[in-house]
PDB file of N, CA and C in Angstrom:
ATOM      1  N   GLN A 963      37.123 -21.577 -19.990  1.00  0.00           N
ATOM      2  CA  GLN A 963      38.066 -21.532 -18.894  1.00  0.00           C
ATOM      3  C   GLN A 963      38.974 -22.748 -18.945  1.00  0.00           C
ATOM      4  N   GLU A 964      40.164 -22.568 -18.472  1.00  0.00           N
ATOM      5  CA  GLU A 964      41.106 -23.682 -18.398  1.00  0.00           C
ATOM      6  C   GLU A 964      40.606 -24.715 -17.391  1.00  0.00           C
ATOM      7  N   ASP A 965      40.998 -25.971 -17.568  1.00  0.00           N
ATOM      8  CA  ASP A 965      40.566 -27.027 -16.655  1.00  0.00           C
ATOM      9  C   ASP A 965      41.037 -26.778 -15.230  1.00  0.00           C
ATOM     10  N   THR A 966      42.177 -26.113 -15.071  1.00  0.00           N
ATOM     11  CA  THR A 966      42.715 -25.877 -13.726  1.00  0.00           C
ATOM     12  C   THR A 966      42.156 -24.606 -13.096  1.00  0.00           C
ATOM     13  N   ALA A 967      41.486 -23.770 -13.878  1.00  0.00           N
ATOM     14  CA  ALA A 967      40.958 -22.510 -13.354  1.00  0.00           C
ATOM     15  C   ALA A 967      39.697 -22.765 -12.536  1.00  0.00           C
ATOM     16  N   LYS A 968      39.465 -21.903 -11.570  1.00  0.00           N
ATOM     17  CA  LYS A 968      38.245 -21.966 -10.768  1.00  0.00           C
ATOM     18  C   LYS A 968      37.060 -21.699 -11.702  1.00  0.00           C
ATOM     19  N   LYS A 969      36.052 -22.512 -11.615  1.00  0.00           N
ATOM     20  CA  LYS A 969      34.897 -22.393 -12.495  1.00  0.00           C
ATOM     21  C   LYS A 969      33.857 -21.462 -11.880  1.00  0.00           C
ATOM     22  N   ASP A 970      33.282 -20.627 -12.720  1.00  0.00           N
ATOM     23  CA  ASP A 970      32.171 -19.779 -12.315  1.00  0.00           C
ATOM     24  C   ASP A 970      30.898 -20.446 -12.787  1.00  0.00           C
ATOM     25  N   LYS A 971      29.887 -20.429 -11.955  1.00  0.00           N
ATOM     26  CA  LYS A 971      28.626 -21.020 -12.361  1.00  0.00           C
ATOM     27  C   LYS A 971      27.483 -20.191 -11.808  1.00  0.00           C
ATOM     28  N   GLY A 972      26.390 -20.258 -12.478  1.00  0.00           N
ATOM     29  CA  GLY A 972      25.223 -19.515 -12.047  1.00  0.00           C
ATOM     30  C   GLY A 972      24.347 -19.192 -13.237  1.00  0.00           C
ATOM     31  N   PHE A 973      23.370 -18.342 -13.006  1.00  0.00           N
ATOM     32  CA  PHE A 973      22.449 -17.938 -14.052  1.00  0.00           C
ATOM     33  C   PHE A 973      23.040 -16.788 -14.844  1.00  0.00           C
ATOM     34  N   ILE A 974      22.662 -16.705 -16.102  1.00  0.00           N
ATOM     35  CA  ILE A 974      23.014 -15.547 -16.911  1.00  0.00           C
ATOM     36  C   ILE A 974      21.836 -14.588 -16.783  1.00  0.00           C
ATOM     37  N   ALA A 975      22.082 -13.460 -16.149  1.00  0.00           N
ATOM     38  CA  ALA A 975      21.012 -12.526 -15.812  1.00  0.00           C
ATOM     39  C   ALA A 975      20.187 -12.128 -17.034  1.00  0.00           C
ATOM     40  N   GLN A 976      20.835 -11.891 -18.149  1.00  0.00           N
ATOM     41  CA  GLN A 976      20.115 -11.460 -19.340  1.00  0.00           C
ATOM     42  C   GLN A 976      19.098 -12.493 -19.813  1.00  0.00           C
ATOM     43  N   GLU A 977      19.310 -13.753 -19.479  1.00  0.00           N
ATOM     44  CA  GLU A 977      18.391 -14.797 -19.913  1.00  0.00           C
ATOM     45  C   GLU A 977      17.146 -14.900 -19.033  1.00  0.00           C
ATOM     46  N   ILE A 978      17.223 -14.421 -17.807  1.00  0.00           N
ATOM     47  CA  ILE A 978      16.068 -14.569 -16.912  1.00  0.00           C
ATOM     48  C   ILE A 978      15.546 -13.250 -16.355  1.00  0.00           C
ATOM     49  N   VAL A 979      16.139 -12.131 -16.764  1.00  0.00           N
ATOM     50  CA  VAL A 979      15.701 -10.841 -16.240  1.00  0.00           C
ATOM     51  C   VAL A 979      14.245 -10.551 -16.603  1.00  0.00           C
ATOM     52  N   ASP A 980      13.770 -11.030 -17.743  1.00  0.00           N
ATOM     53  CA  ASP A 980      12.374 -10.803 -18.118  1.00  0.00           C
ATOM     54  C   ASP A 980      11.410 -11.526 -17.181  1.00  0.00           C
ATOM     55  N   SER A 981      11.829 -12.662 -16.655  1.00  0.00           N
ATOM     56  CA  SER A 981      10.980 -13.427 -15.742  1.00  0.00           C
ATOM     57  C   SER A 981      11.038 -12.913 -14.312  1.00  0.00           C
ATOM     58  N   PHE A 982      12.185 -12.373 -13.911  1.00  0.00           N
ATOM     59  CA  PHE A 982      12.395 -11.920 -12.535  1.00  0.00           C
ATOM     60  C   PHE A 982      13.045 -10.533 -12.513  1.00  0.00           C
ATOM     61  N   PRO A 983      12.373  -9.513 -13.022  1.00  0.00           N
ATOM     62  CA  PRO A 983      13.020  -8.198 -13.145  1.00  0.00           C
ATOM     63  C   PRO A 983      13.444  -7.575 -11.816  1.00  0.00           C
ATOM     64  N   GLU A 984      12.691  -7.827 -10.751  1.00  0.00           N
ATOM     65  CA  GLU A 984      13.037  -7.247  -9.454  1.00  0.00           C
ATOM     66  C   GLU A 984      14.314  -7.850  -8.883  1.00  0.00           C
ATOM     67  N   ALA A 985      14.652  -9.038  -9.311  1.00  0.00           N
ATOM     68  CA  ALA A 985      15.820  -9.732  -8.774  1.00  0.00           C
ATOM     69  C   ALA A 985      17.105  -9.369  -9.509  1.00  0.00           C
ATOM     70  N   TYR A 986      16.984  -8.733 -10.670  1.00  0.00           N
ATOM     71  CA  TYR A 986      18.174  -8.419 -11.468  1.00  0.00           C
ATOM     72  C   TYR A 986      18.176  -6.968 -11.926  1.00  0.00           C
ATOM     73  N   PRO A 987      18.368  -6.038 -11.003  1.00  0.00           N
ATOM     74  CA  PRO A 987      18.459  -4.628 -11.410  1.00  0.00           C
ATOM     75  C   PRO A 987      19.797  -4.351 -12.096  1.00  0.00           C
ATOM     76  N   GLN A 988      19.849  -3.245 -12.829  1.00  0.00           N
ATOM     77  CA  GLN A 988      21.085  -2.841 -13.483  1.00  0.00           C
ATOM     78  C   GLN A 988      21.716  -1.676 -12.720  1.00  0.00           C
ATOM     79  N   ASP A 989      23.042  -1.658 -12.700  1.00  0.00           N
ATOM     80  CA  ASP A 989      23.732  -0.530 -12.085  1.00  0.00           C
ATOM     81  C   ASP A 989      23.866   0.594 -13.113  1.00  0.00           C
ATOM     82  N   ASP A 990      24.562   1.665 -12.746  1.00  0.00           N
ATOM     83  CA  ASP A 990      24.711   2.829 -13.619  1.00  0.00           C
ATOM     84  C   ASP A 990      25.431   2.503 -14.924  1.00  0.00           C
ATOM     85  N   LYS A 991      26.225   1.446 -14.927  1.00  0.00           N
ATOM     86  CA  LYS A 991      26.980   1.063 -16.117  1.00  0.00           C
ATOM     87  C   LYS A 991      26.244   0.028 -16.969  1.00  0.00           C
ATOM     88  N   GLY A 992      25.027  -0.350 -16.550  1.00  0.00           N
ATOM     89  CA  GLY A 992      24.245  -1.321 -17.289  1.00  0.00           C
ATOM     90  C   GLY A 992      24.549  -2.765 -16.938  1.00  0.00           C
ATOM     91  N   LYS A 993      25.372  -2.967 -15.912  1.00  0.00           N
ATOM     92  CA  LYS A 993      25.716  -4.321 -15.480  1.00  0.00           C
ATOM     93  C   LYS A 993      24.611  -4.837 -14.558  1.00  0.00           C
ATOM     94  N   TYR A 994      24.195  -6.079 -14.806  1.00  0.00           N
ATOM     95  CA  TYR A 994      23.166  -6.675 -13.956  1.00  0.00           C
ATOM     96  C   TYR A 994      23.754  -7.117 -12.630  1.00  0.00           C
ATOM     97  N   MET A 995      22.964  -6.915 -11.582  1.00  0.00           N
ATOM     98  CA  MET A 995      23.335  -7.365 -10.244  1.00  0.00           C
ATOM     99  C   MET A 995      22.235  -8.302  -9.770  1.00  0.00           C
ATOM    100  N   PHE A 996      22.551  -9.145  -8.808  1.00  0.00           N
ATOM    101  CA  PHE A 996      21.532 -10.024  -8.238  1.00  0.00           C
ATOM    102  C   PHE A 996      21.068  -9.442  -6.925  1.00  0.00           C
ATOM    103  N   ASN A 997      19.761  -9.269  -6.798  1.00  0.00           N
ATOM    104  CA  ASN A 997      19.135  -8.751  -5.594  1.00  0.00           C
ATOM    105  C   ASN A 997      18.291  -9.880  -5.000  1.00  0.00           C
ATOM    106  N   PRO A 998      18.832 -10.629  -4.032  1.00  0.00           N
ATOM    107  CA  PRO A 998      18.102 -11.785  -3.493  1.00  0.00           C
ATOM    108  C   PRO A 998      16.720 -11.444  -2.955  1.00  0.00           C
ATOM    109  N   SER A 999      16.558 -10.289  -2.355  1.00  0.00           N
ATOM    110  CA  SER A 999      15.245  -9.950  -1.800  1.00  0.00           C
ATOM    111  C   SER A 999      14.214  -9.761  -2.910  1.00  0.00           C
ATOM    112  N   GLY A1000      14.660  -9.531  -4.133  1.00  0.00           N
ATOM    113  CA  GLY A1000      13.741  -9.421  -5.254  1.00  0.00           C
ATOM    114  C   GLY A1000      13.105 -10.743  -5.631  1.00  0.00           C
ATOM    115  N   MET A1001      13.639 -11.842  -5.134  1.00  0.00           N
ATOM    116  CA  MET A1001      13.102 -13.170  -5.434  1.00  0.00           C
ATOM    117  C   MET A1001      12.037 -13.607  -4.433  1.00  0.00           C
ATOM    118  N   VAL A1002      11.898 -12.907  -3.337  1.00  0.00           N
ATOM    119  CA  VAL A1002      10.991 -13.333  -2.273  1.00  0.00           C
ATOM    120  C   VAL A1002       9.569 -13.529  -2.783  1.00  0.00           C
ATOM    121  N   VAL A1003       9.055 -12.587  -3.535  1.00  0.00           N
ATOM    122  CA  VAL A1003       7.676 -12.692  -4.006  1.00  0.00           C
ATOM    123  C   VAL A1003       7.492 -13.919  -4.904  1.00  0.00           C
ATOM    124  N   TYR A1004       8.476 -14.222  -5.740  1.00  0.00           N
ATOM    125  CA  TYR A1004       8.381 -15.392  -6.614  1.00  0.00           C
ATOM    126  C   TYR A1004       8.471 -16.688  -5.812  1.00  0.00           C
ATOM    127  N   LEU A1005       9.344 -16.709  -4.837  1.00  0.00           N
ATOM    128  CA  LEU A1005       9.490 -17.905  -4.007  1.00  0.00           C
ATOM    129  C   LEU A1005       8.243 -18.147  -3.160  1.00  0.00           C
ATOM    130  N   MET A1006       7.658 -17.079  -2.643  1.00  0.00           N
ATOM    131  CA  MET A1006       6.434 -17.221  -1.845  1.00  0.00           C
ATOM    132  C   MET A1006       5.291 -17.746  -2.712  1.00  0.00           C
ATOM    133  N   LYS A1007       5.170 -17.249  -3.930  1.00  0.00           N
ATOM    134  CA  LYS A1007       4.117 -17.722  -4.833  1.00  0.00           C
ATOM    135  C   LYS A1007       4.318 -19.200  -5.161  1.00  0.00           C
ATOM    136  N   ALA A1008       5.544 -19.596  -5.441  1.00  0.00           N
ATOM    137  CA  ALA A1008       5.833 -21.004  -5.731  1.00  0.00           C
ATOM    138  C   ALA A1008       5.512 -21.877  -4.523  1.00  0.00           C
ATOM    139  N   LEU A1009       5.822 -21.399  -3.336  1.00  0.00           N
ATOM    140  CA  LEU A1009       5.527 -22.145  -2.113  1.00  0.00           C
ATOM    141  C   LEU A1009       4.018 -22.270  -1.906  1.00  0.00           C
ATOM    142  N   GLN A1010       3.272 -21.201  -2.140  1.00  0.00           N
ATOM    143  CA  GLN A1010       1.820 -21.263  -2.019  1.00  0.00           C
ATOM    144  C   GLN A1010       1.230 -22.286  -2.986  1.00  0.00           C
ATOM    145  N   GLU A1011       1.735 -22.297  -4.221  1.00  0.00           N
ATOM    146  CA  GLU A1011       1.241 -23.249  -5.205  1.00  0.00           C
ATOM    147  C   GLU A1011       1.582 -24.683  -4.799  1.00  0.00           C
ATOM    148  N   ALA A1012       2.771 -24.890  -4.261  1.00  0.00           N
ATOM    149  CA  ALA A1012       3.173 -26.233  -3.831  1.00  0.00           C
ATOM    150  C   ALA A1012       2.315 -26.701  -2.659  1.00  0.00           C
ATOM    151  N   VAL A1013       2.048 -25.828  -1.718  1.00  0.00           N
ATOM    152  CA  VAL A1013       1.215 -26.178  -0.564  1.00  0.00           C
ATOM    153  C   VAL A1013      -0.195 -26.537  -1.029  1.00  0.00           C
ATOM    154  N   ALA A1014      -0.743 -25.764  -1.949  1.00  0.00           N
ATOM    155  CA  ALA A1014      -2.092 -26.055  -2.459  1.00  0.00           C
ATOM    156  C   ALA A1014      -2.127 -27.420  -3.141  1.00  0.00           C
ATOM    157  N   LYS A1015      -1.091 -27.726  -3.921  1.00  0.00           N
ATOM    158  CA  LYS A1015      -1.037 -29.024  -4.598  1.00  0.00           C
ATOM    159  C   LYS A1015      -0.919 -30.159  -3.583  1.00  0.00           C
ATOM    160  N   ILE A1016      -0.093 -29.978  -2.564  1.00  0.00           N
ATOM    161  CA  ILE A1016       0.072 -30.997  -1.516  1.00  0.00           C
ATOM    162  C   ILE A1016      -1.250 -31.227  -0.791  1.00  0.00           C
ATOM    163  N   GLU A1017      -1.939 -30.146  -0.460  1.00  0.00           N
ATOM    164  CA  GLU A1017      -3.218 -30.287   0.244  1.00  0.00           C
ATOM    165  C   GLU A1017      -4.241 -31.032  -0.614  1.00  0.00           C
ATOM    166  N   THR A1018      -4.266 -30.749  -1.906  1.00  0.00           N
ATOM    167  CA  THR A1018      -5.175 -31.447  -2.821  1.00  0.00           C
ATOM    168  C   THR A1018      -4.845 -32.939  -2.871  1.00  0.00           C
ATOM    169  N   LEU A1019      -3.562 -33.249  -2.993  1.00  0.00           N
ATOM    170  CA  LEU A1019      -3.150 -34.653  -3.041  1.00  0.00           C
ATOM    171  C   LEU A1019      -3.431 -35.369  -1.726  1.00  0.00           C
ATOM    172  N   GLU A1020      -3.222 -34.694  -0.602  1.00  0.00           N
ATOM    173  CA  GLU A1020      -3.508 -35.309   0.699  1.00  0.00           C
ATOM    174  C   GLU A1020      -5.004 -35.598   0.830  1.00  0.00           C
ATOM    175  N   ALA A1021      -5.836 -34.687   0.341  1.00  0.00           N
ATOM    176  CA  ALA A1021      -7.287 -34.905   0.395  1.00  0.00           C
ATOM    177  C   ALA A1021      -7.683 -36.095  -0.481  1.00  0.00           C
ATOM    178  N   LYS A1022      -7.051 -36.227  -1.644  1.00  0.00           N
ATOM    179  CA  LYS A1022      -7.363 -37.363  -2.529  1.00  0.00           C
ATOM    180  C   LYS A1022      -6.917 -38.685  -1.887  1.00  0.00           C
ATOM    181  N   VAL A1023      -5.764 -38.687  -1.259  1.00  0.00           N
ATOM    182  CA  VAL A1023      -5.269 -39.896  -0.590  1.00  0.00           C
ATOM    183  C   VAL A1023      -6.202 -40.262   0.560  1.00  0.00           C
ATOM    184  N   ALA A1024      -6.610 -39.288   1.335  1.00  0.00           N
ATOM    185  CA  ALA A1024      -7.508 -39.539   2.464  1.00  0.00           C
ATOM    186  C   ALA A1024      -8.840 -40.116   1.961  1.00  0.00           C
ATOM    187  N   ALA A1025      -9.345 -39.575   0.852  1.00  0.00           N
ATOM    188  CA  ALA A1025     -10.604 -40.083   0.299  1.00  0.00           C
ATOM    189  C   ALA A1025     -10.447 -41.510  -0.188  1.00  0.00           C
ATOM    190  N   LEU A1026      -9.322 -41.824  -0.807  1.00  0.00           N
ATOM    191  CA  LEU A1026      -9.091 -43.179  -1.278  1.00  0.00           C
ATOM    192  C   LEU A1026      -8.912 -44.159  -0.122  1.00  0.00           C
ATOM    193  N   GLU A1027      -8.252 -43.719   0.938  1.00  0.00           N
ATOM    194  CA  GLU A1027      -8.044 -44.582   2.107  1.00  0.00           C
ATOM    195  C   GLU A1027      -9.349 -44.827   2.863  1.00  0.00           C
ATOM    196  N   ALA A1028     -10.293 -43.901   2.762  1.00  0.00           N
ATOM    197  CA  ALA A1028     -11.557 -44.035   3.480  1.00  0.00           C
ATOM    198  C   ALA A1028     -12.493 -45.041   2.798  1.00  0.00           C
ATOM    199  N   LYS A1029     -12.210 -45.363   1.559  1.00  0.00           N
ATOM    200  CA  LYS A1029     -13.077 -46.312   0.833  1.00  0.00           C
ATOM    201  C   LYS A1029     -12.884 -47.717   1.294  1.00  0.00           C
TER     202      LYS A1029
END
């Protein structure tokens, strides 16, 4: 793109469709679309994993502070 042109940015669907197939369905012409609600399950799983890690770290900190 030219330096003065508006820049497009984002993910290339073909590169991540294998990881998040529900989020990138294809239309009748084979063009990928982004379906935000298809990401909910992945985001919830990532959040659950982050919460579990935080809880583990908080327990370790509490144990160290109790010594």
